[in-house]
Each structure stands twice: as C-alpha cells, then as structure tokens.
Amino acid sequence: MKFNKYTIKILVVLILVLGSGIVFFSGFEINRPSEESPTKAVNAQEKIPVPLPKQFNLAVDSFDVHNNKVERNQFLSNILSAYQVDPVTISKLADKSRAIFNVRKISAGNPYTIFTYKSNPQKAAYFIYQPNPIDYIVYDLRDTLNVYAGKKDVAVRLETVSSDINHSLYEALQRNGADPQLAIKLAEIYGWAIDFYAIGENDWFKIQYERRYVDDRPVDAGHIVSAVFSHKGKELSAFYFQTDSTTKGEYYDEEGNSVRRAFLKAPLKFSRITSRYTKRRLHPVQKIWKAHLGTDYAAPRGTPIIATGNGVVTESAFSKFNGNYVKIKHNGTYTTQYLHMSKRAVRSGQRVQQGQVIGYVGSTGLATGPHVCYRFWKNGKQVDALKQNFRETTPLPSKFLSAFKAVVAREQEVLASLNVVAGDALASSTELTDREEKAL
C-alpha cells in the first residue's frame, strides 16, 4: 500500500497524539493514592514506632538484666560491690537515698534487679530494689548518681466470694481463693455488731471487693464494695458509698444509715473471751472468790489493742495489779479501760479515734498469761460491755439517697447471685474494671 506525503503526515500526528495521551493518563493512575499499593503499605508500616521493651520504666535494649532476691545478711554494700561499685559510691548512694528509702530496711527475700552494661556485664548501671510488689526504688549508678522512687502499674478488679464458716473466717476466705486480709476489713466494718471471737458454724458471708493486681498477679485487697454477713441468724448488710470524690467513703446499711456505732464490740479484732463480766469468780492468781467487772480477751503477746470509741486518754500508767493500762473518757456517760498491756502507745491527755492502736497485749500486773481486761463504765458505774446496745447511727444526707439507692440496687443484685457454699467449694469470680491505677 502506498501513502502520499499528506497521508503520512496525518498518521505521524495521530501516533504522536495517541502516545502522549497514554503517557498523560497513565501518570494519573500512577500518582493516585491507593490502599492496595504495596509500596505505600510498606512505607506506612515503617512509620509505626516499635516500643522498646522496658522494666521499671527503663529501656532494657542496651543492658543485661539480672533478677535476684536479697539473701540473709545481705546489704546494699555487698550486693553492689559484686558489680564493680566501690565503697565510696555506695556510701554516697546511701546518703542520697535517705530521704526516699532507708537502705537499712532492705529485707531478705525481697526482689532486686541489676542492669549491667552489655560492653561490661560485670558493671552495674542501675540497681532497683522492691520493698513490696508495687513500689520500687531506682539507684542510678551512671556518671551522675541519682535515687528516685517509682510505682508499678496496678490493675483493680472487682471480685466476689461467698461461703459458710466451718472453723474461722480467715480459713473460709483462704479456701475460697479470696485474700485472707478481708477478714480484717470485715472486722473493721462489722466490729460494732459481730463477735468475731465467737463466729458460729451457721454464720456465712457474701462479699464483693476490689483486688489489686501487678503484672497480672494479685498483690492485696482494696476496699470492700458491698457485703452481707449472717451472724447468729441475723443478716447485716454494708454498702460502700462516697458522697463525692474528695471525701472518704463510708459504709451504710440498705436504708442509708451508717453502720458505724459509738463503740466496737471488743478492743481486739480477733481473739477469744477467757473470762466474762461476773459478780463472782475464782481469781486465777489470788485463788479467792471475787467480782470480775470486766471481760478478758486472750491473744498473743504484742497483738494491737484498739480504742473501742472516740475519746480522750485520762490515764496511761502502770500499777501493781493493772500492769500497763490505759483509761479513756468518751463523753459524759461512758469510760473504758484496758489492762495488762505489754506496752502503752498513747499518753494522758491525748485524743484518740475509734480503732486507733493504744497499746499491745501483754501480761503485766496481776495476770497469768497474755490478755487484755476490758472494762466499761456507764454513768460512773462498771457494767458488762457485751450487754450494751448502741443503736445511734448517722444517716446519709437526704440529697444523696437517690444515688445511694441506685448503688444498693446494683450491689444487691450482685450479692443475690452468689451462692453460699460449704467446705472447700469455690465461689469466687473476677471482673476487670476500667480502673487502672498507676500511682496509688
């Protein structure tokens, strides 16, 4: 086929135009953003920073990490001297640490961590001591010596436990997988109404409480959120409620009345009664029949003795028969006295609060063994403390009742869902809350 010059020129122009169009429009395709572009996907991944592994808020990529526990008769000096830290530096560290943590309180069995340089695995860069599962002390051994305290992240979970009581409250909690320290918290809540030294086999409890976790391991129990305790056939409820975030919460019954009373049942959280108030008793030392106008609670020597009510210490002294004793005037009607202490913890004229430690169990004075004799005066006359019934309560202000009732309804539903189990059966559950405390 033959083409004249004019036809050839037209074909050349068409080819040039077509080629330019392909290049032009393909440019749009190349520059268009696309989620399917493998190049863009790689670039996007490259921009995501990869967090460095940390311990105690320290990046560990440049160090070798050594975890250990303090051994008996081991101190800061012989721990650090094994990692090329000279005595002068150790002395300076101890001085710097004084305001934060006394190095003399480093205890056997507690964990510590040493960061050493990768270039010199025998030389310490950091020493971290943990006095408890939450707190830690960092000793920076680099060029500028520094000491500071930190806290591990703490997760707070709501847990529940319920059980009857076969032998002791402590044992029932432990067997059901709960923190046994809840026994002390229950004694603080119900100390006005329950004889914890005389819990019966028909008693039972249901509790919802906070438990704190570090590194997904339980470390201790927080406050009890709600509870019902059946003692001698009577059910007693307690619900924790805060009127606002700036005030400390209190425990109230389902009607909004404070569970706190003017006096606790006993001056010891856990003990047993060895002798009751009576007008005629054979004295264990004098071997004669005489009145015993008090209640004796036996407990190991050194057990803390607490004030059963608010008041002012009128006497803190020693006498031949009473031994070390404390006497507290609570108001114009009531006075209490605590005898045979090994040591007194308050002085005359001092104001004390209910539950405050005022001394420790001993056997001073006319006593055959460690115990506290608790005496109670009403209008100047000694009476049986166990027969006193204090019903006065402080109600929740009416403006908070609506919010409180909503809390009660929610907590009652939780408690009602718990079955009281016997023996070793487990009745506990956990629920991770949205509360994570980084500094408590």
Short mmCIF file of C-alpha atoms in Angstrom, two decimals:
data_model
loop_
_atom_site.label_atom_id
_atom_site.label_comp_id
_atom_site.label_asym_id
_atom_site.label_seq_id
_atom_site.Cartn_x
_atom_site.Cartn_y
_atom_site.Cartn_z
CA MET A 1 0.00 0.00 0.00
CA LYS A 2 1.34 3.41 -0.95
CA PHE A 3 0.73 6.62 1.01
CA ASN A 4 1.25 10.09 -0.23
CA LYS A 5 3.14 12.63 1.86
CA TYR A 6 -0.03 14.23 3.22
CA THR A 7 -1.39 10.91 4.49
CA ILE A 8 1.94 10.05 6.17
CA LYS A 9 1.96 13.39 7.99
CA ILE A 10 -1.56 12.77 9.33
CA LEU A 11 -0.59 9.28 10.54
CA VAL A 12 2.51 10.60 12.33
CA VAL A 13 0.45 13.31 14.08
CA LEU A 14 -2.17 10.74 15.18
CA ILE A 15 0.52 8.41 16.55
CA LEU A 16 2.14 11.27 18.49
CA VAL A 17 -1.21 12.40 19.91
CA LEU A 18 -2.16 8.85 20.91
CA GLY A 19 1.19 8.21 22.57
CA SER A 20 1.04 11.49 24.50
CA GLY A 21 -2.46 10.63 25.74
CA ILE A 22 -1.36 7.24 27.02
CA VAL A 23 1.55 8.77 28.89
CA PHE A 24 -0.62 11.61 30.24
CA PHE A 25 -3.43 9.42 31.55
CA SER A 26 -1.09 6.72 32.91
CA GLY A 27 0.51 9.46 35.01
CA PHE A 28 -2.81 9.98 36.75
CA GLU A 29 -3.02 6.26 37.51
CA ILE A 30 0.48 6.13 38.96
CA ASN A 31 0.06 9.16 41.23
CA ARG A 32 -3.41 8.21 42.50
CA PRO A 33 -3.29 7.17 46.21
CA SER A 34 -4.26 3.53 46.62
CA GLU A 35 -4.70 1.36 49.66
CA GLU A 36 -3.64 -1.58 47.52
CA SER A 37 -0.26 -0.10 46.72
CA PRO A 38 2.34 -2.45 48.24
CA THR A 39 4.91 0.36 48.30
CA LYS A 40 2.59 2.59 50.33
CA ALA A 41 1.76 -0.29 52.73
CA VAL A 42 5.43 -0.88 53.41
CA ASN A 43 6.02 2.83 53.98
CA ALA A 44 3.05 3.05 56.35
CA GLN A 45 4.38 0.15 58.40
CA GLU A 46 7.80 1.69 58.55
CA LYS A 47 6.34 4.85 60.14
CA ILE A 48 4.78 2.95 63.09
CA PRO A 49 7.23 3.23 66.00
CA VAL A 50 8.08 -0.04 67.72
CA PRO A 51 8.06 0.44 71.51
CA LEU A 52 11.24 -0.55 73.26
CA PRO A 53 10.95 -3.21 75.97
CA LYS A 54 11.00 -1.64 79.42
CA GLN A 55 11.35 -2.64 83.04
CA PHE A 56 10.77 -0.13 85.84
CA ASN A 57 10.22 2.43 83.07
CA LEU A 58 13.81 1.89 81.85
CA ALA A 59 14.61 0.79 78.29
CA VAL A 60 16.46 -2.51 78.55
CA ASP A 61 17.76 -2.88 74.98
CA SER A 62 21.21 -1.54 75.92
CA PHE A 63 21.61 -3.53 79.13
CA ASP A 64 21.81 -7.05 80.51
CA VAL A 65 19.16 -7.56 83.19
CA HIS A 66 19.78 -9.65 86.32
CA ASN A 67 16.89 -10.51 88.67
CA ASN A 68 17.54 -11.82 92.17
CA LYS A 69 16.35 -11.78 95.78
CA VAL A 70 18.05 -10.37 98.84
CA GLU A 71 19.64 -13.14 100.89
CA ARG A 72 20.02 -13.28 104.65
CA ASN A 73 22.73 -10.95 105.98
CA GLN A 74 22.97 -9.27 102.57
CA PHE A 75 23.05 -5.48 102.37
CA LEU A 76 23.37 -2.78 99.73
CA SER A 77 27.16 -2.77 100.10
CA ASN A 78 27.82 -6.46 99.44
CA ILE A 79 25.21 -6.58 96.65
CA LEU A 80 26.75 -3.69 94.70
CA SER A 81 30.37 -4.50 95.44
CA ALA A 82 29.91 -7.67 93.39
CA TYR A 83 29.12 -5.43 90.40
CA GLN A 84 32.21 -3.16 90.45
CA VAL A 85 30.67 -0.42 92.61
CA ASP A 86 33.28 1.00 95.00
CA PRO A 87 32.60 1.70 98.71
CA VAL A 88 32.72 5.50 98.27
CA THR A 89 29.98 5.37 95.64
CA ILE A 90 27.87 3.04 97.78
CA SER A 91 28.17 5.46 100.73
CA LYS A 92 27.08 8.38 98.52
CA LEU A 93 24.10 6.35 97.30
CA ALA A 94 23.04 5.55 100.86
CA ASP A 95 23.15 9.26 101.74
CA LYS A 96 21.15 10.24 98.63
CA SER A 97 18.62 7.51 99.37
CA ARG A 98 17.98 8.58 102.98
CA ALA A 99 15.08 10.93 102.15
CA ILE A 100 13.46 8.36 99.83
CA PHE A 101 14.24 4.97 101.32
CA ASN A 102 16.48 3.90 104.18
CA VAL A 103 18.85 1.28 102.78
CA ARG A 104 18.99 -0.33 106.24
CA LYS A 105 15.43 -1.50 105.59
CA ILE A 106 16.46 -3.71 102.68
CA SER A 107 14.98 -7.06 103.74
CA ALA A 108 15.86 -10.65 102.97
CA GLY A 109 13.50 -12.27 100.48
CA ASN A 110 12.58 -9.07 98.63
CA PRO A 111 13.45 -8.91 94.92
CA TYR A 112 16.03 -6.67 93.29
CA THR A 113 17.15 -6.11 89.70
CA ILE A 114 20.54 -5.03 88.38
CA PHE A 115 21.09 -3.56 84.92
CA THR A 116 24.64 -4.08 83.65
CA TYR A 117 26.33 -2.74 80.51
CA LYS A 118 26.42 -5.06 77.51
CA SER A 119 30.01 -3.97 76.95
CA ASN A 120 30.84 -4.85 80.58
CA PRO A 121 28.34 -7.36 82.05
CA GLN A 122 30.01 -7.18 85.47
CA LYS A 123 29.49 -3.44 85.96
CA ALA A 124 26.17 -2.14 87.31
CA ALA A 125 24.39 0.80 85.65
CA TYR A 126 21.18 0.60 87.72
CA PHE A 127 20.14 -1.14 90.93
CA ILE A 128 16.37 -1.44 91.57
CA TYR A 129 15.02 -2.64 94.92
CA GLN A 130 11.37 -3.63 95.50
CA PRO A 131 10.22 -3.26 99.13
CA ASN A 132 6.76 -4.51 98.11
CA PRO A 133 5.02 -5.68 94.91
CA ILE A 134 4.00 -2.13 93.91
CA ASP A 135 6.79 0.26 94.94
CA TYR A 136 10.38 0.24 93.71
CA ILE A 137 13.50 2.35 94.32
CA VAL A 138 15.85 3.10 91.41
CA TYR A 139 19.55 3.69 92.10
CA ASP A 140 21.11 5.26 89.00
CA LEU A 141 24.82 4.36 89.15
CA ARG A 142 25.91 6.13 85.99
CA ASP A 143 28.03 9.28 85.86
CA THR A 144 25.60 11.38 87.95
CA LEU A 145 24.38 9.35 90.91
CA ASN A 146 20.61 9.57 91.41
CA VAL A 147 17.98 7.87 93.54
CA TYR A 148 14.22 8.01 92.95
CA ALA A 149 11.06 6.05 93.71
CA GLY A 150 8.52 4.61 91.29
CA LYS A 151 5.37 2.50 91.24
CA LYS A 152 4.32 -0.35 89.01
CA ASP A 153 1.05 -0.17 87.09
CA VAL A 154 -1.79 -1.52 89.19
CA ALA A 155 -4.98 -3.04 87.77
CA VAL A 156 -8.02 -3.06 90.06
CA ARG A 157 -10.53 -5.87 89.59
CA LEU A 158 -13.86 -6.48 91.24
CA GLU A 159 -14.07 -9.93 92.82
CA THR A 160 -16.74 -11.78 94.76
CA VAL A 161 -16.56 -14.52 97.36
CA SER A 162 -19.19 -16.29 99.44
CA SER A 163 -19.02 -19.13 101.93
CA ASP A 164 -20.25 -20.51 105.19
CA ILE A 165 -17.78 -20.64 108.09
CA ASN A 166 -16.69 -24.03 109.38
CA HIS A 167 -13.72 -23.09 111.52
CA SER A 168 -12.65 -19.47 111.09
CA LEU A 169 -13.36 -16.53 108.83
CA TYR A 170 -9.71 -16.39 107.76
CA GLU A 171 -9.73 -20.05 106.73
CA ALA A 172 -13.04 -19.70 104.85
CA LEU A 173 -11.66 -16.81 102.79
CA GLN A 174 -8.40 -18.58 102.07
CA ARG A 175 -10.09 -21.82 101.00
CA ASN A 176 -12.33 -19.92 98.59
CA GLY A 177 -9.44 -18.23 96.80
CA ALA A 178 -10.01 -14.78 98.31
CA ASP A 179 -7.49 -12.54 100.04
CA PRO A 180 -7.46 -13.60 103.73
CA GLN A 181 -6.81 -9.96 104.70
CA LEU A 182 -10.51 -9.40 104.01
CA ALA A 183 -11.08 -10.81 107.49
CA ILE A 184 -9.52 -7.69 108.99
CA LYS A 185 -11.52 -5.42 106.70
CA LEU A 186 -14.74 -7.17 107.68
CA ALA A 187 -13.83 -6.76 111.35
CA GLU A 188 -13.40 -3.03 110.78
CA ILE A 189 -16.83 -2.78 109.11
CA TYR A 190 -18.81 -5.02 111.46
CA GLY A 191 -16.80 -4.60 114.66
CA TRP A 192 -19.76 -2.87 116.34
CA ALA A 193 -22.18 -5.77 115.81
CA ILE A 194 -20.37 -9.09 115.30
CA ASP A 195 -18.48 -11.11 117.88
CA PHE A 196 -15.63 -12.17 115.62
CA TYR A 197 -14.17 -14.17 118.50
CA ALA A 198 -17.40 -16.21 118.64
CA ILE A 199 -18.32 -16.87 115.00
CA GLY A 200 -20.56 -19.92 114.74
CA GLU A 201 -20.71 -22.70 112.17
CA ASN A 202 -24.06 -21.42 110.92
CA ASP A 203 -22.60 -18.00 110.06
CA TRP A 204 -21.94 -17.10 106.42
CA PHE A 205 -20.92 -14.17 104.26
CA LYS A 206 -21.13 -12.73 100.74
CA ILE A 207 -18.65 -10.08 99.65
CA GLN A 208 -17.84 -8.01 96.58
CA TYR A 209 -14.46 -6.32 96.90
CA GLU A 210 -11.61 -4.74 94.99
CA ARG A 211 -8.41 -6.70 94.45
CA ARG A 212 -5.22 -5.12 93.13
CA TYR A 213 -3.04 -6.82 90.54
CA VAL A 214 0.52 -6.13 89.38
CA ASP A 215 1.84 -7.97 86.33
CA ASP A 216 -1.41 -9.97 86.38
CA ARG A 217 -0.66 -11.28 89.88
CA PRO A 218 -2.79 -10.39 92.94
CA VAL A 219 -0.94 -8.27 95.48
CA ASP A 220 -3.57 -7.24 98.03
CA ALA A 221 -7.22 -6.46 98.64
CA GLY A 222 -8.65 -3.00 98.25
CA HIS A 223 -11.80 -1.84 99.99
CA ILE A 224 -14.95 -3.94 100.27
CA VAL A 225 -17.63 -2.63 97.90
CA SER A 226 -20.58 -4.45 99.45
CA ALA A 227 -21.17 -7.28 101.87
CA VAL A 228 -23.78 -9.21 103.77
CA PHE A 229 -22.76 -11.15 106.87
CA SER A 230 -25.10 -13.54 108.65
CA HIS A 231 -24.20 -13.85 112.34
CA LYS A 232 -26.30 -15.81 114.80
CA GLY A 233 -29.20 -15.81 112.35
CA LYS A 234 -29.16 -12.05 111.73
CA GLU A 235 -28.15 -10.69 108.30
CA LEU A 236 -26.18 -7.44 108.31
CA SER A 237 -25.60 -5.55 105.05
CA ALA A 238 -22.96 -2.92 104.33
CA PHE A 239 -22.57 -0.81 101.18
CA TYR A 240 -19.63 1.48 100.49
CA PHE A 241 -20.62 4.94 99.29
CA GLN A 242 -18.77 8.21 98.63
CA THR A 243 -20.75 11.43 98.63
CA ASP A 244 -18.10 12.97 96.33
CA SER A 245 -14.62 12.18 95.03
CA THR A 246 -12.88 14.43 97.57
CA THR A 247 -14.23 12.75 100.71
CA LYS A 248 -13.59 9.33 102.17
CA GLY A 249 -16.40 6.84 101.67
CA GLU A 250 -18.39 5.22 104.49
CA TYR A 251 -20.41 2.04 104.93
CA TYR A 252 -24.19 2.23 105.19
CA ASP A 253 -27.00 -0.28 105.55
CA GLU A 254 -29.66 -0.59 102.84
CA GLU A 255 -31.64 2.30 104.34
CA GLY A 256 -28.70 4.71 104.25
CA ASN A 257 -27.82 4.54 107.96
CA SER A 258 -24.13 4.41 108.85
CA VAL A 259 -23.05 1.00 110.12
CA ARG A 260 -20.59 2.68 112.48
CA ARG A 261 -21.62 2.83 116.14
CA ALA A 262 -20.22 4.72 119.11
CA PHE A 263 -18.37 1.62 120.38
CA LEU A 264 -16.82 -1.50 118.93
CA LYS A 265 -17.72 -4.85 120.45
CA ALA A 266 -14.15 -5.61 121.52
CA PRO A 267 -10.72 -3.95 121.83
CA LEU A 268 -9.11 -6.67 119.68
CA LYS A 269 -10.01 -7.52 116.10
CA PHE A 270 -9.53 -11.26 116.64
CA SER A 271 -9.25 -13.06 119.97
CA ARG A 272 -11.25 -15.25 122.31
CA ILE A 273 -13.04 -14.46 125.55
CA THR A 274 -11.47 -16.26 128.51
CA SER A 275 -13.43 -14.60 131.29
CA ARG A 276 -16.67 -12.61 131.26
CA TYR A 277 -18.11 -9.88 133.44
CA THR A 278 -19.37 -11.50 136.66
CA LYS A 279 -20.05 -10.61 140.27
CA ARG A 280 -18.36 -13.83 141.47
CA ARG A 281 -15.27 -15.51 140.01
CA LEU A 282 -12.37 -17.53 141.40
CA HIS A 283 -9.38 -15.29 140.73
CA PRO A 284 -6.75 -17.30 138.80
CA VAL A 285 -3.85 -15.75 140.75
CA GLN A 286 -5.23 -14.85 144.17
CA LYS A 287 -7.33 -18.04 144.35
CA ILE A 288 -10.19 -16.26 146.08
CA TRP A 289 -13.78 -15.62 145.00
CA LYS A 290 -14.32 -12.03 143.96
CA ALA A 291 -16.13 -9.92 141.36
CA HIS A 292 -14.62 -9.62 137.88
CA LEU A 293 -16.03 -6.38 136.47
CA GLY A 294 -14.53 -6.71 133.02
CA THR A 295 -14.16 -9.00 130.00
CA ASP A 296 -10.87 -10.81 129.36
CA TYR A 297 -9.72 -11.37 125.77
CA ALA A 298 -6.79 -13.73 125.24
CA ALA A 299 -4.44 -13.03 122.35
CA PRO A 300 -0.74 -13.47 121.53
CA ARG A 301 1.66 -11.08 123.22
CA GLY A 302 2.13 -7.93 121.12
CA THR A 303 -1.32 -8.05 119.49
CA PRO A 304 -2.52 -4.44 118.94
CA ILE A 305 -5.20 -3.20 121.35
CA ILE A 306 -7.56 -0.60 119.86
CA ALA A 307 -9.77 2.08 121.36
CA THR A 308 -13.39 0.97 121.11
CA GLY A 309 -14.61 4.56 120.73
CA ASN A 310 -13.50 8.17 120.25
CA GLY A 311 -12.35 9.98 123.37
CA VAL A 312 -9.56 11.48 125.48
CA VAL A 313 -6.98 9.43 127.39
CA THR A 314 -7.36 10.27 131.08
CA GLU A 315 -4.79 7.76 132.34
CA SER A 316 -1.81 6.00 130.74
CA ALA A 317 0.18 4.45 133.55
CA PHE A 318 1.43 1.37 135.41
CA SER A 319 0.09 -0.07 138.63
CA LYS A 320 0.78 -3.20 140.69
CA PHE A 321 -2.45 -5.01 139.80
CA ASN A 322 -3.40 -3.46 136.43
CA GLY A 323 0.08 -3.51 134.96
CA ASN A 324 0.35 -1.16 132.00
CA TYR A 325 -3.12 0.26 131.43
CA VAL A 326 -4.98 3.00 129.54
CA LYS A 327 -8.24 4.68 130.52
CA ILE A 328 -10.33 6.69 128.03
CA LYS A 329 -13.20 9.10 128.72
CA HIS A 330 -15.54 9.07 125.72
CA ASN A 331 -18.18 11.55 126.88
CA GLY A 332 -20.15 12.47 129.99
CA THR A 333 -21.63 8.95 130.12
CA TYR A 334 -19.06 6.38 129.02
CA THR A 335 -15.47 5.49 130.01
CA THR A 336 -13.38 2.44 129.05
CA GLN A 337 -10.19 0.90 130.46
CA TYR A 338 -7.66 -1.59 129.04
CA LEU A 339 -5.39 -3.55 131.43
CA HIS A 340 -2.24 -5.74 131.43
CA MET A 341 -0.60 -4.25 128.33
CA SER A 342 2.96 -5.14 127.44
CA LYS A 343 3.40 -1.60 126.12
CA ARG A 344 1.30 1.57 126.01
CA ALA A 345 1.05 3.55 122.75
CA VAL A 346 -0.76 6.71 123.93
CA ARG A 347 -0.23 9.33 126.63
CA SER A 348 -2.53 11.07 129.09
CA GLY A 349 -4.44 13.98 127.58
CA GLN A 350 -4.19 12.58 124.04
CA ARG A 351 -7.33 12.46 121.89
CA VAL A 352 -7.87 9.07 120.22
CA GLN A 353 -10.14 7.77 117.49
CA GLN A 354 -12.18 4.59 117.35
CA GLY A 355 -9.96 1.77 116.09
CA GLN A 356 -6.70 3.56 116.94
CA VAL A 357 -3.96 1.39 118.48
CA ILE A 358 -3.49 2.41 122.12
CA GLY A 359 -1.25 -0.44 123.31
CA TYR A 360 -0.27 -4.08 122.92
CA VAL A 361 -1.35 -7.30 124.61
CA GLY A 362 0.81 -8.44 127.50
CA SER A 363 0.63 -9.97 130.98
CA THR A 364 1.82 -7.16 133.22
CA GLY A 365 0.29 -6.72 136.65
CA LEU A 366 -1.83 -9.47 138.19
CA ALA A 367 -2.14 -11.75 135.15
CA THR A 368 -1.38 -15.40 134.40
CA GLY A 369 -0.94 -15.01 130.63
CA PRO A 370 -1.15 -12.55 127.74
CA HIS A 371 -4.59 -10.96 127.52
CA VAL A 372 -6.38 -7.62 127.84
CA CYS A 373 -9.00 -6.99 130.51
CA TYR A 374 -11.58 -4.61 129.01
CA ARG A 375 -13.64 -2.57 131.47
CA PHE A 376 -16.63 -0.37 130.74
CA TRP A 377 -18.21 2.43 132.79
CA LYS A 378 -21.67 3.93 132.29
CA ASN A 379 -22.53 6.97 134.40
CA GLY A 380 -19.65 6.16 136.75
CA LYS A 381 -20.68 2.52 137.30
CA GLN A 382 -18.91 -0.51 135.84
CA VAL A 383 -21.22 -2.53 133.58
CA ASP A 384 -20.99 -5.52 131.22
CA ALA A 385 -19.66 -4.15 127.91
CA LEU A 386 -21.14 -7.05 125.94
CA LYS A 387 -24.66 -6.22 127.11
CA GLN A 388 -24.57 -2.61 125.96
CA ASN A 389 -26.61 -1.88 122.84
CA PHE A 390 -25.66 1.22 120.88
CA ARG A 391 -28.25 1.89 118.20
CA GLU A 392 -27.47 5.50 117.33
CA THR A 393 -26.44 5.95 113.70
CA THR A 394 -25.52 8.79 111.38
CA PRO A 395 -27.83 8.72 108.34
CA LEU A 396 -26.72 9.66 104.84
CA PRO A 397 -27.88 13.21 103.93
CA SER A 398 -31.18 13.04 102.01
CA LYS A 399 -29.74 14.72 98.90
CA PHE A 400 -27.54 11.63 98.32
CA LEU A 401 -30.21 8.98 98.92
CA SER A 402 -31.28 8.67 95.30
CA ALA A 403 -27.74 7.95 94.10
CA PHE A 404 -27.15 5.66 97.09
CA LYS A 405 -30.31 3.63 96.40
CA ALA A 406 -29.10 3.05 92.83
CA VAL A 407 -25.80 1.70 94.20
CA VAL A 408 -27.65 -0.54 96.65
CA ALA A 409 -29.91 -1.98 93.93
CA ARG A 410 -26.90 -2.82 91.77
CA GLU A 411 -24.90 -4.35 94.62
CA GLN A 412 -27.85 -6.34 95.98
CA GLU A 413 -28.26 -7.91 92.57
CA VAL A 414 -24.60 -8.98 92.61
CA LEU A 415 -24.80 -10.37 96.15
CA ALA A 416 -28.08 -12.18 95.45
CA SER A 417 -26.42 -14.00 92.57
CA LEU A 418 -23.83 -15.56 94.91
CA ASN A 419 -24.47 -18.95 96.42
CA VAL A 420 -23.25 -19.66 99.93
CA VAL A 421 -21.08 -22.73 99.58
CA ALA A 422 -19.81 -25.12 102.20
CA GLY A 423 -16.41 -26.55 102.91
CA ASP A 424 -13.77 -26.21 100.25
CA ALA A 425 -16.15 -25.40 97.39
CA LEU A 426 -15.04 -22.35 95.45
CA ALA A 427 -17.43 -19.45 94.95
CA SER A 428 -15.39 -16.61 93.60
CA SER A 429 -15.33 -14.67 90.35
CA THR A 430 -13.49 -11.71 88.90
CA GLU A 431 -14.36 -8.83 86.64
CA LEU A 432 -11.74 -6.45 85.24
CA THR A 433 -12.88 -2.89 85.77
CA ASP A 434 -11.84 0.14 83.77
CA ARG A 435 -9.84 1.41 86.74
CA GLU A 436 -6.09 1.06 86.41
CA GLU A 437 -4.12 2.98 88.97
CA LYS A 438 -0.59 3.91 88.05
CA ALA A 439 0.05 5.71 91.32
CA LEU A 440 -1.89 4.82 94.45
#
